[in-house]
Amino acid sequence: MAKIKGTVVIDTEHCKGCKVCVVSCPCGVLDLSSQVNGKGYNYCYMANPDACTGCASCAIICPDTCITVYRQKFE
Amino acid sequence: MAEFEVQKTQENLVYSRTKVLTDNVMHYCPGCSHGTVHKLIAEVIDEMNMQDKTIGVSPVGCAVFAYNYLDIDWAEAAHGRAPAVATAIKRLNPDKMVFTYQGDGDLAAIGTAETIHICNRGENVAIFFVNNGIYGMTGGQMAPTTLIGMKTATCPYGRDPKLHGFPYKIGNIVSQLEGTCYVTRQSVNTPAAVRKAKKAIRKAFENSLAGKGVSFVEFVGTCNSGWKMDPVAANKWMEENMIPAYPLGDLKDI
Ligand SMILES: Cc1ncc(C[n+]2csc(CCOP(=O)(O)OP(=O)(O)O)c2C)c(N)n1
Ligand code: SF4
Ligand code: SF4
């Protein structure tokens, strides 16, 4: 059966750790890291990468446009 | 799970940062609605292929630095005067796509006269209005849009209509004026709302190019710092308090 999988790349230096992407992801993929970036923000990362479908909800809502989304179909 | 490893190729790309946004890190607080609205305006300008033909007028307020974030031509107006500046720019450059970007202190308080009269004259300009119910930049003072009972630096016991007047819906007011063709109230608190808001921006820009008059797009937004909440809580507070007071949807579309 064909499977749609996604992945995201987060610009961790632009990220301000606002968390709106985390609560907008329908698949529970994202979370805030315990690590901080150059500005001292706990940046966002893929805590559960296998669940990503590449729907781009996180990227659409990110106020700082930090997220790039890829999606691929596997036959 | 190596068999399902998504290749990060151009072919698989579904979302990336538009080239109309500069690489500068926005000075806005984490989660601020201004960032999301900037991004949407940039994406629409890119999709319409109008980067070289767009002139924005930035306000006084947190969005004063919008010119650092969208790589288009800009003018900066005195507090509340963006509609007057945009009127001149559009009349002198009728082929350009001209918009103002304003907060509620800017557009609905000090700039009320300019707002009403651009809408009454029906200039071919798009107005993007971020209503966060507060003066963000100056530290969270009461705005004309502050909700009844809402606490701010200048109404620490909550807004009392007897003392401070009532919050007013300037979108509803300008929808009554002959010069507006499109008046809508949107938000950017969920992915679905963001998609709708983007369509409204596109329509406003298209109306301005078609010479239909003023399109007025209000975004009910958050000011986490001014409201003293984290960004996720601010979105929730906005859904529960701001949206009932400022209902979303089109007020006029002709
Ligand atoms: C003529 C003038 N009066 C007052 C000010 C001070 N001032 C700067 S920003 C601002 C309010 C901005 O609030 P708003 O338009 O709601 O934008 P926000 O910062 O919330 O996005 C005020 C009163 C000013 N810069 N110029
Ligand atoms: S693309 Fe969709 S599924 Fe993947 S992290 Fe973003 S919101 Fe979640
Ligand atoms: S929405 Fe953007 S800025 Fe906020 S935590 Fe997610 S990636 Fe970072």
PDB file of C-alpha atoms in Angstrom, chain A residues 1 3-9 11 13-21 23-26 39 41 50 52 54-75, chain B residues 1-18 21-36 39-40 43 188-192 194-195 230-232 235:
ATOM      1  CA  MET A   1       0.000   0.000   0.000  1.00  0.00           C
ATOM      2  CA  LYS A   3       2.423   5.497   2.149  1.00  0.00           C
ATOM      3  CA  ILE A   4       2.825   9.276   2.421  1.00  0.00           C
ATOM      4  CA  LYS A   5       5.669  10.357   4.652  1.00  0.00           C
ATOM      5  CA  GLY A   6       6.884  13.788   5.579  1.00  0.00           C
ATOM      6  CA  THR A   7       9.766  15.475   7.245  1.00  0.00           C
ATOM      7  CA  VAL A   8      10.595  19.001   8.360  1.00  0.00           C
ATOM      8  CA  VAL A   9      13.771  21.038   8.603  1.00  0.00           C
ATOM      9  CA  ASP A  11      15.873  26.758  11.219  1.00  0.00           C
ATOM     10  CA  GLU A  13      18.488  29.925  14.971  1.00  0.00           C
ATOM     11  CA  HIS A  14      15.325  31.709  13.724  1.00  0.00           C
ATOM     12  CA  CYS A  15      13.073  29.693  16.078  1.00  0.00           C
ATOM     13  CA  LYS A  16      11.784  31.498  19.164  1.00  0.00           C
ATOM     14  CA  GLY A  17      10.328  28.457  20.896  1.00  0.00           C
ATOM     15  CA  CYS A  18       6.803  29.886  20.795  1.00  0.00           C
ATOM     16  CA  LYS A  19       5.305  26.390  20.587  1.00  0.00           C
ATOM     17  CA  VAL A  20       2.422  27.272  18.267  1.00  0.00           C
ATOM     18  CA  CYS A  21       3.713  24.689  15.766  1.00  0.00           C
ATOM     19  CA  VAL A  23       0.142  22.466  19.319  1.00  0.00           C
ATOM     20  CA  SER A  24      -0.843  22.783  15.638  1.00  0.00           C
ATOM     21  CA  CYS A  25       0.727  19.527  14.457  1.00  0.00           C
ATOM     22  CA  PRO A  26      -2.104  17.002  14.091  1.00  0.00           C
ATOM     23  CA  LYS A  39      19.173  33.773  21.528  1.00  0.00           C
ATOM     24  CA  TYR A  41      15.189  30.032  23.116  1.00  0.00           C
ATOM     25  CA  ASP A  50       8.101   8.868  12.032  1.00  0.00           C
ATOM     26  CA  CYS A  52       5.117  13.247  10.172  1.00  0.00           C
ATOM     27  CA  GLY A  54       4.238  16.460   5.601  1.00  0.00           C
ATOM     28  CA  CYS A  55       0.919  18.301   5.952  1.00  0.00           C
ATOM     29  CA  ALA A  56       2.804  21.586   6.570  1.00  0.00           C
ATOM     30  CA  SER A  57       0.435  22.750   9.349  1.00  0.00           C
ATOM     31  CA  CYS A  58       3.459  23.651  11.463  1.00  0.00           C
ATOM     32  CA  ALA A  59       5.135  25.618   8.678  1.00  0.00           C
ATOM     33  CA  ILE A  60       1.951  27.518   7.839  1.00  0.00           C
ATOM     34  CA  ILE A  61       1.417  28.659  11.426  1.00  0.00           C
ATOM     35  CA  CYS A  62       5.050  29.479  12.329  1.00  0.00           C
ATOM     36  CA  PRO A  63       5.246  33.269  12.828  1.00  0.00           C
ATOM     37  CA  ASP A  64       8.961  33.210  12.112  1.00  0.00           C
ATOM     38  CA  THR A  65       8.764  30.999   9.015  1.00  0.00           C
ATOM     39  CA  CYS A  66      11.410  28.624  10.362  1.00  0.00           C
ATOM     40  CA  ILE A  67      10.037  25.376   8.974  1.00  0.00           C
ATOM     41  CA  THR A  68      10.638  23.773   5.574  1.00  0.00           C
ATOM     42  CA  VAL A  69       8.495  20.746   4.750  1.00  0.00           C
ATOM     43  CA  TYR A  70       9.104  17.788   2.431  1.00  0.00           C
ATOM     44  CA  ARG A  71       6.733  15.018   1.517  1.00  0.00           C
ATOM     45  CA  GLN A  72       7.288  11.787  -0.374  1.00  0.00           C
ATOM     46  CA  LYS A  73       5.071   8.946  -1.499  1.00  0.00           C
ATOM     47  CA  PHE A  74       6.392   5.434  -0.969  1.00  0.00           C
ATOM     48  CA  GLU A  75       4.825   2.693  -3.124  1.00  0.00           C
TER      49      GLU A  75
ATOM     50  CA  MET B   1      12.693   3.134   9.192  1.00  0.00           C
ATOM     51  CA  ALA B   2      15.337   3.782   6.532  1.00  0.00           C
ATOM     52  CA  GLU B   3      12.992   2.535   3.818  1.00  0.00           C
ATOM     53  CA  PHE B   4      10.727   5.529   4.517  1.00  0.00           C
ATOM     54  CA  GLU B   5      13.397   8.192   4.726  1.00  0.00           C
ATOM     55  CA  VAL B   6      12.019  11.256   2.951  1.00  0.00           C
ATOM     56  CA  GLN B   7      14.495  12.742   0.477  1.00  0.00           C
ATOM     57  CA  LYS B   8      14.869  16.490   0.937  1.00  0.00           C
ATOM     58  CA  THR B   9      14.734  17.291  -2.760  1.00  0.00           C
ATOM     59  CA  GLN B  10      13.076  20.091  -4.709  1.00  0.00           C
ATOM     60  CA  GLU B  11      10.594  17.557  -6.030  1.00  0.00           C
ATOM     61  CA  ASN B  12       9.445  16.635  -2.524  1.00  0.00           C
ATOM     62  CA  LEU B  13       9.359  20.212  -1.222  1.00  0.00           C
ATOM     63  CA  VAL B  14       5.894  21.256  -0.007  1.00  0.00           C
ATOM     64  CA  TYR B  15       6.651  24.394   1.976  1.00  0.00           C
ATOM     65  CA  SER B  16       9.598  26.753   2.130  1.00  0.00           C
ATOM     66  CA  ARG B  17      10.283  30.344   3.076  1.00  0.00           C
ATOM     67  CA  THR B  18       9.279  32.799   0.340  1.00  0.00           C
ATOM     68  CA  LEU B  21      10.913  37.586   3.255  1.00  0.00           C
ATOM     69  CA  THR B  22      14.426  38.747   4.090  1.00  0.00           C
ATOM     70  CA  ASP B  23      16.724  36.580   6.224  1.00  0.00           C
ATOM     71  CA  ASN B  24      16.467  38.976   9.170  1.00  0.00           C
ATOM     72  CA  VAL B  25      15.171  37.526  12.432  1.00  0.00           C
ATOM     73  CA  MET B  26      11.997  39.470  13.235  1.00  0.00           C
ATOM     74  CA  HIS B  27      12.165  41.518  16.429  1.00  0.00           C
ATOM     75  CA  TYR B  28       8.641  40.434  17.398  1.00  0.00           C
ATOM     76  CA  CYS B  29       8.058  38.487  20.598  1.00  0.00           C
ATOM     77  CA  PRO B  30       7.728  34.695  20.253  1.00  0.00           C
ATOM     78  CA  GLY B  31       4.374  33.726  18.734  1.00  0.00           C
ATOM     79  CA  CYS B  32       3.389  37.267  17.748  1.00  0.00           C
ATOM     80  CA  SER B  33       0.639  37.496  15.106  1.00  0.00           C
ATOM     81  CA  HIS B  34       2.593  40.210  13.293  1.00  0.00           C
ATOM     82  CA  GLY B  35       5.113  37.595  12.133  1.00  0.00           C
ATOM     83  CA  THR B  36       2.414  35.350  10.676  1.00  0.00           C
ATOM     84  CA  LYS B  39       4.703  36.031   6.150  1.00  0.00           C
ATOM     85  CA  LEU B  40       1.284  35.774   4.468  1.00  0.00           C
ATOM     86  CA  GLU B  43       3.780  34.863   0.180  1.00  0.00           C
ATOM     87  CA  VAL B 188      -4.050  33.570  12.247  1.00  0.00           C
ATOM     88  CA  ASN B 189      -4.348  31.315  15.296  1.00  0.00           C
ATOM     89  CA  THR B 190      -4.766  27.947  13.516  1.00  0.00           C
ATOM     90  CA  PRO B 191      -3.475  26.530  10.218  1.00  0.00           C
ATOM     91  CA  ALA B 192      -7.030  26.699   8.781  1.00  0.00           C
ATOM     92  CA  VAL B 194      -4.038  31.160   8.318  1.00  0.00           C
ATOM     93  CA  ARG B 195      -5.108  29.659   4.980  1.00  0.00           C
ATOM     94  CA  ASP B 230       2.623  32.617  26.770  1.00  0.00           C
ATOM     95  CA  PRO B 231       1.889  32.397  23.017  1.00  0.00           C
ATOM     96  CA  VAL B 232      -0.272  29.269  23.189  1.00  0.00           C
ATOM     97  CA  ASN B 235      -4.151  32.229  21.235  1.00  0.00           C
TER      98      ASN B 235
END
